[in-house]
Coordinates of C-alpha atoms in Angstrom, one line a residue:
M1053 CA 30.8 32.9 -102.1
D1054 CA 27.7 31.7 -103.8
T1055 CA 24.1 31.8 -102.3
S1056 CA 24.0 28.1 -101.3
S1057 CA 27.2 28.5 -99.3
K1058 CA 25.8 31.5 -97.4
E1059 CA 22.7 29.6 -96.7
N1060 CA 24.6 26.7 -95.4
I1061 CA 26.8 28.9 -93.1
Q1062 CA 23.6 30.8 -91.7
L1063 CA 21.9 27.3 -91.2
F1064 CA 25.0 26.0 -89.2
C1065 CA 25.2 29.1 -87.2
K1066 CA 21.5 28.8 -86.2
T1067 CA 21.6 25.1 -85.4
S1068 CA 24.9 24.7 -83.8
V1069 CA 24.8 24.1 -79.8
Q1070 CA 27.0 25.9 -77.6
P1071 CA 28.2 24.0 -74.6
V1072 CA 26.6 25.4 -71.3
G1073 CA 28.7 27.9 -69.4
R1074 CA 30.9 28.7 -72.4
P1075 CA 30.7 31.9 -74.6
S1076 CA 29.6 31.5 -78.0
F1077 CA 31.7 32.7 -80.8
K1078 CA 29.8 34.6 -83.5
T1079 CA 30.9 36.8 -86.5
E1080 CA 32.3 40.1 -85.4
Y1081 CA 30.4 41.9 -88.2
P1082 CA 26.8 41.2 -88.2
S1083 CA 24.6 41.7 -91.2
S1084 CA 22.3 44.6 -91.4
E1085 CA 19.3 42.0 -91.4
E1086 CA 20.4 40.8 -88.0
K1087 CA 21.0 44.2 -86.5
Q1088 CA 17.8 46.0 -87.6
P1089 CA 15.3 44.1 -85.4
C1090 CA 17.5 44.5 -82.3
C1091 CA 17.7 48.3 -82.7
G1092 CA 14.0 48.6 -83.5
E1093 CA 13.0 46.6 -80.3
L1094 CA 15.6 48.5 -78.2
K1095 CA 14.1 51.8 -79.4
V1096 CA 10.7 50.8 -78.5
F1097 CA 11.7 49.7 -75.1
L1098 CA 13.6 52.9 -74.4
G1099 CA 10.7 55.0 -75.6
A1100 CA 8.1 53.2 -73.6
L1101 CA 10.4 53.2 -70.5
S1102 CA 11.0 56.9 -70.8
F1103 CA 7.2 57.6 -71.1
V1104 CA 6.6 55.4 -67.9
Y1105 CA 9.3 57.6 -65.9
F1106 CA 7.6 60.7 -67.4
A1107 CA 4.2 59.7 -66.3
K1108 CA 5.3 58.5 -62.9
A1109 CA 7.4 61.7 -62.3
L1110 CA 4.4 63.9 -63.3
A1111 CA 2.0 62.1 -60.9
E1112 CA 4.5 62.3 -58.0
G1113 CA 5.3 65.9 -58.8
Y1114 CA 1.6 66.9 -58.8
L1115 CA 1.2 65.1 -55.4
K1116 CA 3.8 66.9 -53.9
S1117 CA 2.4 70.2 -55.1
T1118 CA -0.8 69.5 -53.4
I1119 CA 0.7 69.2 -49.9
T1120 CA -0.2 72.6 -48.7
Q1121 CA -3.6 72.3 -50.2
I1122 CA -4.3 68.8 -48.5
E1123 CA -3.2 70.5 -45.2
R1124 CA -5.8 73.3 -45.6
R1125 CA -8.5 71.2 -47.1
F1126 CA -8.5 68.8 -44.3
D1127 CA -7.3 71.1 -41.5
I1128 CA -4.3 68.8 -40.4
P1129 CA -0.8 69.6 -39.1
S1130 CA 2.4 69.2 -41.2
S1131 CA 3.3 66.0 -39.2
L1132 CA 0.2 64.1 -40.4
V1133 CA 0.7 65.6 -44.0
G1134 CA 4.1 63.9 -43.9
V1135 CA 2.5 60.7 -43.0
I1136 CA 0.2 61.0 -45.9
D1137 CA 3.1 61.9 -48.3
G1138 CA 5.2 58.9 -47.0
S1139 CA 2.3 56.5 -47.3
F1140 CA 2.6 56.7 -51.1
E1141 CA 5.9 54.5 -50.8
I1142 CA 4.3 51.9 -48.7
G1143 CA 2.7 50.0 -51.6
N1144 CA 6.1 49.5 -53.3
L1145 CA 7.4 47.7 -50.1
L1146 CA 5.2 44.7 -50.7
V1147 CA 6.7 43.7 -54.1
I1148 CA 9.8 45.7 -54.9
T1149 CA 12.2 43.2 -53.4
F1150 CA 10.7 40.2 -55.1
V1151 CA 10.1 41.8 -58.4
S1152 CA 13.7 43.0 -58.5
Y1153 CA 14.9 39.4 -57.8
F1154 CA 12.7 37.4 -59.9
G1155 CA 12.2 39.9 -62.6
A1156 CA 15.8 39.4 -63.7
K1157 CA 15.0 35.7 -64.4
L1158 CA 11.6 36.0 -65.9
H1159 CA 10.1 38.0 -68.7
R1160 CA 11.1 41.6 -67.8
P1161 CA 8.9 43.7 -70.3
K1162 CA 5.8 42.0 -69.3
I1163 CA 6.5 42.5 -65.6
I1164 CA 7.0 46.2 -66.3
G1165 CA 3.9 46.2 -68.2
A1166 CA 1.9 44.7 -65.3
G1167 CA 3.5 47.3 -63.0
C1168 CA 2.3 50.2 -65.2
L1169 CA -1.2 48.8 -65.1
I1170 CA -1.2 48.6 -61.3
M1171 CA 0.4 52.2 -61.2
G1172 CA -2.5 53.4 -63.3
V1173 CA -5.2 51.9 -61.4
G1174 CA -3.5 53.3 -58.1
T1175 CA -3.6 56.7 -59.6
L1176 CA -7.3 56.4 -60.3
L1177 CA -8.0 55.3 -56.7
I1178 CA -6.1 58.3 -55.4
A1179 CA -8.4 60.6 -57.2
M1180 CA -11.6 58.7 -56.4
P1181 CA -12.1 60.5 -53.0
Q1182 CA -12.5 63.8 -54.8
F1183 CA -15.9 62.7 -56.3
F1184 CA -17.4 61.4 -53.0
M1185 CA -16.4 64.1 -50.6
E1186 CA -18.2 67.5 -50.0
Q1187 CA -17.0 70.6 -51.6
Y1188 CA -14.1 72.5 -50.1
K1189 CA -15.0 74.9 -47.4
Y1190 CA -12.6 77.5 -45.9
E1191 CA -12.9 80.3 -43.4
R1192 CA -13.1 83.8 -44.6
Y1193 CA -14.8 86.8 -43.3
S1194 CA -17.6 87.8 -45.4
P1195 CA -20.7 89.9 -44.8
S1196 CA -24.1 88.5 -45.4
S1197 CA -24.8 90.4 -48.6
N1198 CA -22.9 91.9 -51.5
S1199 CA -24.3 95.5 -51.0
T1200 CA -22.4 98.2 -49.5
L1201 CA -24.3 97.7 -46.2
S1202 CA -22.2 98.9 -43.2
I1203 CA -21.8 96.0 -40.8
S1204 CA -19.8 95.9 -37.4
P1205 CA -17.3 93.1 -37.3
C1206 CA -17.3 93.4 -33.4
L1207 CA -21.1 93.0 -33.1
L1208 CA -21.1 90.1 -35.4
E1209 CA -18.5 88.3 -33.4
S1210 CA -20.1 89.1 -30.1
S1211 CA -23.4 87.5 -31.4
S1212 CA -21.5 84.4 -32.2
Q1213 CA -22.3 84.6 -36.0
L1214 CA -20.3 82.1 -37.9
P1215 CA -18.4 83.4 -41.0
V1216 CA -20.0 82.4 -44.2
S1217 CA -18.3 79.4 -45.9
V1218 CA -17.2 80.0 -49.3
M1219 CA -17.6 77.3 -51.7
E1220 CA -14.5 76.6 -54.0
K1221 CA -14.8 74.1 -56.8
S1222 CA -11.7 71.9 -57.4
K1223 CA -11.1 70.0 -60.5
S1224 CA -9.5 66.6 -60.4
K1225 CA -7.4 65.8 -63.4
I1226 CA -7.1 62.0 -64.2
T1227 CA -4.4 61.0 -66.6
N1228 CA -4.5 57.8 -68.4
G1229 CA -0.9 57.9 -69.1
N1230 CA 0.8 56.3 -65.3
L1231 CA -2.2 52.8 -68.3
L1232 CA -1.2 53.6 -71.9
A1233 CA 2.4 53.1 -71.0
A1234 CA 1.9 49.5 -70.2
V1235 CA 0.8 48.6 -73.8
P1236 CA 4.1 48.3 -75.6
F1237 CA 5.9 46.2 -73.0
W1238 CA 3.5 43.2 -73.7
Y1239 CA 4.7 43.0 -77.3
L1240 CA 8.5 43.0 -76.5
P1241 CA 10.7 39.8 -76.3
K1242 CA 12.0 38.5 -73.1
S1243 CA 15.6 39.5 -73.8
L1244 CA 17.3 41.6 -76.5
P1245 CA 20.4 40.1 -78.4
R1246 CA 23.7 41.5 -77.3
S1247 CA 25.6 43.9 -79.6
Q1248 CA 28.4 42.0 -81.5
S1249 CA 30.8 44.8 -81.1
G1250 CA 33.4 44.4 -78.4
E1251 CA 33.2 46.4 -75.2
D1252 CA 35.4 49.3 -74.5
S1253 CA 38.8 48.0 -73.3
N1254 CA 39.0 50.6 -70.6
S1255 CA 35.6 49.7 -69.1
S1256 CA 36.3 46.0 -69.4
S1257 CA 39.7 46.0 -67.8
E1258 CA 38.3 48.5 -65.1
K1259 CA 35.3 46.1 -64.3
S1260 CA 37.7 43.1 -63.9
K1261 CA 39.5 44.9 -61.4
F1262 CA 36.5 45.2 -59.1
I1263 CA 34.3 42.2 -60.2
R1264 CA 35.4 38.7 -60.4
D1265 CA 32.8 37.3 -62.9
D1266 CA 32.4 33.6 -62.6
H1267 CA 31.6 32.2 -66.0
T1268 CA 28.2 30.6 -65.3
D1269 CA 25.2 31.1 -67.4
Y1270 CA 22.4 32.3 -65.1
Q1271 CA 19.8 32.4 -67.8
T1272 CA 17.5 29.6 -68.2
P1273 CA 17.8 27.6 -71.6
Q1274 CA 15.2 28.2 -74.1
G1275 CA 12.3 25.8 -74.0
E1276 CA 12.6 25.3 -70.1
N1277 CA 10.4 26.9 -67.6
A1278 CA 12.1 28.8 -64.7
K1279 CA 12.2 27.0 -61.6
I1280 CA 11.0 29.3 -59.0
M1281 CA 12.0 27.1 -56.0
E1282 CA 15.6 27.1 -57.1
M1283 CA 15.6 30.7 -57.5
A1284 CA 14.1 31.2 -54.1
R1285 CA 16.8 29.1 -52.5
D1286 CA 19.4 31.5 -54.0
F1287 CA 17.7 34.5 -52.6
L1288 CA 19.3 34.8 -49.1
P1289 CA 22.9 33.9 -50.5
S1290 CA 22.5 36.8 -53.2
L1291 CA 21.3 39.1 -50.4
K1292 CA 24.4 38.1 -48.2
N1293 CA 26.7 38.6 -51.2
L1294 CA 25.3 42.3 -51.8
F1295 CA 25.6 43.3 -48.3
G1296 CA 29.1 41.8 -48.0
N1297 CA 30.3 44.2 -50.6
P1298 CA 31.8 47.2 -48.8
V1299 CA 31.4 49.6 -51.7
Y1300 CA 27.8 48.7 -52.3
F1301 CA 26.9 49.0 -48.7
L1302 CA 28.6 52.3 -48.1
Y1303 CA 27.0 53.7 -51.2
L1304 CA 23.6 52.5 -50.1
C1305 CA 24.1 54.3 -46.7
T1306 CA 25.3 57.4 -48.4
S1307 CA 22.3 57.5 -50.7
T1308 CA 19.8 56.8 -48.0
V1309 CA 21.0 59.8 -45.8
Q1310 CA 21.3 62.0 -48.8
F1311 CA 17.7 61.2 -50.1
N1312 CA 16.4 61.9 -46.6
S1313 CA 17.6 65.4 -46.8
L1314 CA 16.3 65.7 -50.5
F1315 CA 12.8 64.1 -49.8
G1316 CA 12.3 66.5 -46.7
M1317 CA 13.5 69.6 -48.6
V1318 CA 11.4 68.9 -51.8
T1319 CA 8.2 67.9 -49.8
Y1320 CA 8.2 71.2 -47.8
K1321 CA 9.7 73.5 -50.2
P1322 CA 6.4 75.1 -51.3
K1323 CA 5.3 75.6 -47.6
Y1324 CA 8.8 77.1 -47.0
I1325 CA 8.3 79.5 -50.0
E1326 CA 5.0 80.5 -48.7
Q1327 CA 5.8 81.2 -45.1
Q1328 CA 9.3 82.6 -45.6
Y1329 CA 8.6 84.8 -48.6
G1330 CA 4.8 85.4 -48.4
Q1331 CA 4.1 83.9 -51.8
S1332 CA 0.9 82.2 -52.7
S1333 CA 0.7 78.4 -53.1
S1334 CA 0.1 78.7 -56.9
R1335 CA 3.1 80.9 -57.3
A1336 CA 5.4 78.7 -55.2
N1337 CA 4.6 75.7 -57.2
F1338 CA 4.7 77.4 -60.4
V1339 CA 8.3 78.6 -59.6
I1340 CA 9.3 75.2 -58.6
G1341 CA 7.9 73.5 -61.8
L1342 CA 9.4 76.2 -63.9
I1343 CA 12.9 76.6 -62.6
N1344 CA 13.8 73.8 -60.3
I1345 CA 12.7 70.7 -62.1
P1346 CA 14.4 71.8 -65.5
A1347 CA 17.5 72.5 -63.6
V1348 CA 17.3 68.9 -62.1
A1349 CA 16.7 67.4 -65.5
L1350 CA 19.7 69.3 -67.0
G1351 CA 22.0 68.3 -64.3
I1352 CA 21.1 64.6 -64.7
F1353 CA 21.7 64.9 -68.4
S1354 CA 24.9 66.7 -68.0
G1355 CA 26.2 64.1 -65.7
G1356 CA 25.7 61.4 -68.3
I1357 CA 27.4 63.5 -71.0
V1358 CA 30.4 64.0 -69.0
M1359 CA 30.6 60.2 -68.0
K1360 CA 30.3 59.3 -71.6
K1361 CA 32.4 61.8 -73.2
F1362 CA 35.3 61.7 -70.9
R1363 CA 35.1 57.9 -70.2
I1364 CA 35.4 58.4 -66.5
S1365 CA 36.4 55.4 -64.5
V1366 CA 34.8 54.2 -61.2
C1367 CA 37.1 56.2 -59.0
G1368 CA 36.4 59.3 -61.2
A1369 CA 32.7 58.8 -60.9
A1370 CA 33.0 58.5 -57.1
K1371 CA 34.9 61.9 -57.2
L1372 CA 32.5 63.5 -59.3
Y1373 CA 29.6 62.3 -57.1
L1374 CA 31.5 63.6 -54.0
G1375 CA 32.4 66.9 -55.6
S1376 CA 28.8 67.7 -56.6
S1377 CA 27.5 66.9 -53.2
V1378 CA 30.2 69.2 -51.5
F1379 CA 29.7 72.0 -53.8
G1380 CA 26.0 71.8 -53.8
Y1381 CA 25.6 71.7 -50.1
L1382 CA 28.0 74.7 -49.7
L1383 CA 25.7 76.7 -52.0
F1384 CA 22.7 75.4 -49.9
L1385 CA 24.5 76.8 -46.7
S1386 CA 24.3 80.4 -48.3
L1387 CA 20.4 80.2 -48.0
F1388 CA 20.5 80.8 -44.2
A1389 CA 21.3 84.4 -45.0
L1390 CA 18.4 84.7 -47.5
G1391 CA 15.6 84.8 -45.1
C1392 CA 12.7 87.4 -44.4
E1393 CA 11.7 88.6 -40.9
N1394 CA 8.5 87.5 -39.3
S1395 CA 5.3 89.3 -40.5
A1396 CA 4.2 91.8 -37.9
V1397 CA 1.2 90.2 -36.4
A1398 CA -0.5 91.9 -33.6
G1399 CA -0.5 89.8 -30.3
L1400 CA 1.8 87.0 -31.9
T1401 CA 5.0 88.8 -33.3
V1402 CA 4.4 92.2 -32.2
S1403 CA 2.4 93.8 -29.5
Y1404 CA -0.6 95.9 -30.3
Q1405 CA 1.4 99.1 -30.0
G1406 CA 3.7 97.8 -32.7
T1407 CA 6.8 97.0 -30.5
K1408 CA 8.8 93.8 -30.3
P1409 CA 9.1 91.1 -28.9
V1410 CA 5.9 89.7 -27.4
S1411 CA 5.1 86.7 -25.4
Y1412 CA 3.8 83.9 -27.5
H1413 CA 0.7 83.2 -25.5
E1414 CA -2.9 83.0 -26.8
R1415 CA -4.1 85.5 -24.3
A1416 CA -1.8 88.1 -25.9
L1417 CA -4.3 88.3 -28.8
F1418 CA -6.3 90.3 -26.4
S1419 CA -5.8 94.0 -25.5
D1420 CA -7.5 97.1 -24.2
C1421 CA -8.3 98.2 -27.7
N1422 CA -10.5 95.1 -28.4
S1423 CA -11.7 94.3 -24.8
R1424 CA -15.2 95.3 -25.3
C1425 CA -15.5 92.9 -28.4
K1426 CA -16.2 89.4 -27.4
C1427 CA -13.9 88.0 -30.1
S1428 CA -12.9 84.3 -30.7
E1429 CA -9.3 83.5 -30.3
T1430 CA -9.4 80.3 -32.4
K1431 CA -10.4 81.8 -35.7
W1432 CA -8.0 83.0 -38.3
E1433 CA -9.5 85.7 -40.6
P1434 CA -6.6 87.9 -41.1
M1435 CA -6.9 91.6 -41.7
C1436 CA -4.2 94.0 -42.8
G1437 CA -4.3 97.4 -41.2
E1438 CA -3.2 100.5 -42.9
N1439 CA -0.3 100.6 -40.3
G1440 CA 1.3 97.5 -41.9
I1441 CA 0.3 95.2 -39.0
T1442 CA -1.7 92.1 -39.5
Y1443 CA -4.3 91.4 -37.1
V1444 CA -5.9 87.8 -36.6
S1445 CA -9.3 89.0 -37.2
A1446 CA -11.2 92.2 -37.7
C1447 CA -12.8 91.9 -34.5
L1448 CA -9.5 91.6 -32.7
A1449 CA -8.6 94.7 -34.5
G1450 CA -11.4 96.5 -32.8
C1451 CA -13.1 97.4 -36.2
Q1452 CA -16.6 98.9 -35.8
T1453 CA -17.7 98.9 -39.4
S1454 CA -17.2 97.2 -42.7
N1455 CA -18.1 97.9 -46.2
R1456 CA -18.2 95.5 -49.1
S1457 CA -18.3 96.4 -52.7
G1458 CA -18.0 93.3 -54.9
K1459 CA -14.9 91.2 -53.7
N1460 CA -13.3 94.1 -51.7
I1461 CA -14.1 94.4 -48.0
I1462 CA -12.7 97.3 -46.2
F1463 CA -13.0 97.9 -42.3
Y1464 CA -13.4 101.3 -40.7
N1465 CA -12.9 102.6 -37.1
C1466 CA -10.5 100.0 -36.1
T1467 CA -9.2 101.2 -32.6
C1468 CA -6.3 98.8 -32.4
V1469 CA -5.0 100.0 -35.7
G1470 CA -5.4 103.6 -34.5
I1471 CA -3.3 102.9 -31.4
A1472 CA -0.3 101.2 -33.4
A1473 CA -0.2 104.1 -35.9
S1474 CA 0.1 106.5 -33.0
K1475 CA -2.8 108.5 -34.5
S1476 CA -5.7 110.1 -32.7
G1477 CA -9.1 108.4 -33.8
N1478 CA -9.6 105.2 -35.6
S1479 CA -8.1 103.7 -38.7
S1480 CA -9.0 101.2 -41.4
G1481 CA -7.9 97.9 -42.9
I1482 CA -8.6 95.3 -45.6
V1483 CA -9.2 91.6 -45.7
G1484 CA -6.0 89.5 -45.9
R1485 CA -2.5 89.5 -44.5
C1486 CA -0.1 92.3 -45.1
Q1487 CA 3.0 91.9 -47.5
K1488 CA 6.3 91.2 -46.1
D1489 CA 8.9 94.2 -45.9
N1490 CA 10.2 95.8 -48.9
G1491 CA 13.5 93.7 -48.9
C1492 CA 11.7 90.2 -49.0
P1493 CA 10.9 90.2 -52.8
Q1494 CA 14.7 90.8 -53.5
M1495 CA 15.5 88.0 -51.0
F1496 CA 13.2 85.8 -52.9
L1497 CA 14.8 86.3 -56.2
Y1498 CA 18.3 85.5 -54.6
F1499 CA 16.7 82.4 -53.3
L1500 CA 15.5 81.2 -56.5
V1501 CA 18.9 81.8 -58.2
I1502 CA 20.8 79.9 -55.5
S1503 CA 18.1 77.1 -55.4
V1504 CA 18.4 76.6 -59.3
I1505 CA 22.3 76.3 -59.1
T1506 CA 22.0 74.1 -56.0
S1507 CA 19.5 71.8 -57.8
Y1508 CA 21.7 71.5 -60.9
T1509 CA 24.8 70.9 -59.0
L1510 CA 23.4 68.1 -56.7
S1511 CA 21.8 66.4 -59.7
L1512 CA 25.1 66.5 -61.6
G1513 CA 26.2 63.6 -59.5
G1514 CA 23.0 61.5 -60.0
I1515 CA 24.3 59.5 -63.1
P1516 CA 27.9 59.2 -61.7
G1517 CA 26.4 57.7 -58.6
Y1518 CA 24.2 55.3 -60.6
I1519 CA 27.2 54.1 -62.7
L1520 CA 29.2 53.6 -59.4
L1521 CA 26.3 51.3 -58.1
L1522 CA 26.2 49.3 -61.3
R1523 CA 30.0 48.8 -61.6
C1524 CA 30.5 47.6 -58.0
I1525 CA 28.4 44.5 -58.2
K1526 CA 28.3 41.4 -60.2
P1527 CA 26.4 41.4 -63.4
Q1528 CA 23.9 38.6 -62.4
L1529 CA 23.0 40.6 -59.4
K1530 CA 22.5 44.0 -60.8
S1531 CA 18.7 43.8 -61.0
F1532 CA 18.5 42.6 -57.5
A1533 CA 21.0 45.1 -56.2
L1534 CA 18.9 47.8 -57.8
G1535 CA 15.7 46.5 -56.2
I1536 CA 17.4 46.5 -52.7
Y1537 CA 18.8 50.0 -53.4
T1538 CA 15.2 51.2 -54.3
L1539 CA 13.6 49.4 -51.4
S1540 CA 16.0 51.0 -48.9
I1541 CA 15.6 54.5 -50.4
R1542 CA 11.8 54.2 -50.0
V1543 CA 11.7 52.5 -46.6
L1544 CA 14.5 54.6 -44.9
A1545 CA 14.0 57.9 -46.8
G1546 CA 11.0 58.1 -48.6
I1547 CA 8.6 57.3 -45.7
P1548 CA 10.2 58.7 -42.5
A1549 CA 11.7 61.9 -44.0
P1550 CA 8.5 63.8 -44.6
V1551 CA 7.1 62.6 -41.2
Y1552 CA 10.0 63.9 -38.9
F1553 CA 10.4 67.0 -41.1
G1554 CA 6.8 67.7 -40.5
V1555 CA 7.0 67.1 -36.7
L1556 CA 10.0 69.5 -36.4
I1557 CA 8.4 72.2 -38.6
D1558 CA 5.2 72.1 -36.5
T1559 CA 7.3 73.3 -33.5
S1560 CA 7.7 76.6 -35.2
C1561 CA 3.9 77.3 -35.2
L1562 CA 2.8 80.5 -33.7
K1563 CA -1.0 80.3 -34.4
W1564 CA -2.9 77.1 -34.7
G1565 CA -6.3 76.8 -36.2
F1566 CA -9.1 74.8 -34.7
K1567 CA -11.8 72.6 -36.4
R1568 CA -15.5 72.8 -36.0
C1569 CA -15.4 70.1 -33.5
G1570 CA -12.8 72.0 -31.3
S1571 CA -9.7 69.9 -32.0
R1572 CA -6.6 71.4 -33.2
G1573 CA -6.2 71.9 -37.0
S1574 CA -3.5 73.1 -39.2
C1575 CA -1.0 75.9 -38.5
R1576 CA -2.0 79.5 -39.8
L1577 CA 1.2 81.2 -39.0
Y1578 CA 4.9 80.1 -38.5
D1579 CA 7.8 81.8 -36.8
S1580 CA 9.8 82.5 -40.0
N1581 CA 13.3 82.4 -38.3
V1582 CA 12.6 79.2 -36.5
F1583 CA 11.0 77.6 -39.6
R1584 CA 14.1 78.7 -41.6
H1585 CA 16.6 77.2 -39.2
I1586 CA 14.7 74.0 -38.7
Y1587 CA 14.1 73.4 -42.6
L1588 CA 17.6 74.4 -43.8
G1589 CA 19.5 73.1 -40.8
L1590 CA 18.1 69.5 -41.0
T1591 CA 18.7 69.4 -44.6
M1592 CA 22.3 70.6 -44.2
V1593 CA 23.0 68.1 -41.3
L1594 CA 21.8 65.2 -43.4
G1595 CA 23.7 66.4 -46.3
T1596 CA 27.0 66.7 -44.4
V1597 CA 26.6 63.1 -43.0
S1598 CA 26.2 61.8 -46.7
I1599 CA 29.3 63.7 -47.8
F1600 CA 31.4 61.9 -45.1
L1601 CA 29.9 58.5 -46.2
S1602 CA 30.9 59.5 -49.8
I1603 CA 34.5 60.1 -48.6
A1604 CA 34.4 56.7 -47.1
V1605 CA 33.1 55.1 -50.3
L1606 CA 36.0 56.8 -52.4
F1607 CA 38.5 55.5 -49.8
I1608 CA 37.4 52.0 -50.0
L1609 CA 37.2 52.2 -53.7
K1610 CA 40.7 53.4 -54.0
K1611 CA 42.0 51.0 -51.5
N1612 CA 40.7 48.1 -53.6
Y1613 CA 41.9 49.8 -56.9
V1614 CA 45.4 50.4 -55.7
S1615 CA 45.8 46.9 -54.1
K1616 CA 44.3 45.0 -57.1
H1617 CA 46.4 47.2 -59.5
R1618 CA 49.6 46.7 -57.5
S1619 CA 49.0 42.8 -57.4
F1620 CA 48.2 42.9 -61.2
I1621 CA 51.5 44.9 -61.9
T1622 CA 53.5 42.5 -59.5
K1623 CA 52.3 39.5 -61.2
R1624 CA 52.9 40.9 -64.7
E1625 CA 56.6 41.9 -63.7
R1626 CA 57.2 38.5 -62.4
T1627 CA 55.9 36.9 -65.6
M1628 CA 58.1 39.3 -67.7
V1629 CA 61.4 38.5 -65.5
S1630 CA 60.8 34.8 -65.7
T1631 CA 60.3 35.1 -69.4
R1632 CA 63.4 37.1 -69.7
F1633 CA 65.4 34.7 -67.6
Q1634 CA 64.3 31.7 -69.6
K1635 CA 65.4 33.6 -72.9
E1636 CA 68.7 34.6 -71.3
N1637 CA 69.4 30.9 -70.1
C1638 CA 68.5 29.5 -73.6
T1639 CA 70.7 32.1 -75.3
T1640 CA 73.6 31.3 -72.9
S1641 CA 73.3 27.5 -73.3
D1642 CA 73.0 27.8 -77.2
H1643 CA 76.2 30.0 -77.0
L1644 CA 78.1 27.6 -75.0
L1645 CA 77.0 24.6 -77.1
Q1646 CA 78.1 26.4 -80.3
P1647 CA 81.8 26.2 -81.2
K1648 CA 83.8 29.4 -81.6
Y1649 CA 85.1 28.4 -85.0
W1650 CA 84.3 25.8 -87.7
P1651 CA 85.5 25.3 -91.2
G1652 CA 83.6 27.6 -93.6
K1653 CA 82.5 30.0 -90.8
E1654 CA 83.6 33.1 -92.7
T1655 CA 81.9 32.0 -95.9
Q1656 CA 78.7 30.6 -94.6
L1657 CA 75.8 33.0 -94.5

């Protein structure tokens, strides 16, 4: 074929007009010139979108890691911290439904770019209060000088001398990522051309069993502006169509319940590690970021590889999603046995004689050993005695003198420490809480191992569940369905879960702190056993409910699959029987009309 004929063919393909609502037929093997721009634009879009998710996850992960610091910084209870954490989702509620609906019909890359700009500005606003508030002050016992002068904590407390506030500089890191990610989306086209290669026969036939596509072109023709009013009229019918899909509705309920458990568990996981295993805030967040987050990423990636390699069907995806949930929550159940006992705190968990149990009453902080010291029962300045018991303050431990050399503060002649140690005379102690028992570090190691495996297992069903969501709805409603799905997760899980988790966790508090104005502040000490049962039990209950809902999804999915598959087979068998009957009738009639013998029959070929 010469060059002029090729140009004519290309010109005909470009200028030919296809009728509305009918598919256009193009060559099955596109040239490299037509394929290269599509691949380049697709790679840019995927790269920019991946960077957006990375920056968004980085910001959300950092905010989650600062939950315990916010609680101490502003001296607030866990319930209020849950409200603050849930309030980050409120801004999405104003636009997410409309963006997901109209975004499918308008310029998607530009809408994504505008959303990235808004997220970047929002991140800057979150960091702004750090530059206007005063520096962080926290309570900690400190003598008035750095010398080795001997000072009596008891006398200091009786003279109502307030502890010296120690200034701690906090750095605020502002990232310009949540802003740079918006740039590539403004240069992408409205839509990418479809691949000319045919779809997988398995997926196309499978989709036809669950989705009845009406061959209507829902995209506006080129050169015409989108009619917003016409799209708005179709909003309620589209919403009714989505909620009328039983598979979509049940999966929406399943995900909402499961994300309630996951959001509550992730939000208070650093606090749980601190209170249960006696780890510091920095170490708890470091361990979560180093171990759990890579496990989640690997689980999501593995789920996608499994779905692609084995070409799992919709029912197979539902089974994989259910199996990952069942196995993950069974592993999570074993965490109940990996807890540590309460720290021995005089007057709260043990008596001043070192025996258990003790009445959880504030007046239990006072005993004969510290009766002559007029101590404050609202302050939390823990001191670890050499007997392994933590005291709320050095004054309540009955310490007579203290000695400071650099950063180390040692208390001497502590009468309460001597009583619990069953020694004659007085004993000493140092600033800070005592470490947990010897078996707690080993329990923490087991907790990390089980937590990593559980995170990987639960995240393994993420991609199968997402594929199930996309394949159970009509193609023209996918964007809207994802918007409603995200809205439901944020409204019914992202906002309330941290709140009621925090409220229930606060019920396990043994020692509340008090603000300077006299109102109740944050919790200083939790009952480890009660905290563990509330935190793990609530997560387990919600996970169990989600498992039963997943079973219902699989049941509905199989029911639709079997019924439509049987109807398809029945219709096919009827067609085959009728065709065979017609052939037999035609053969019989031809045989009856044909004579048995005629002249020349033996010689005619």
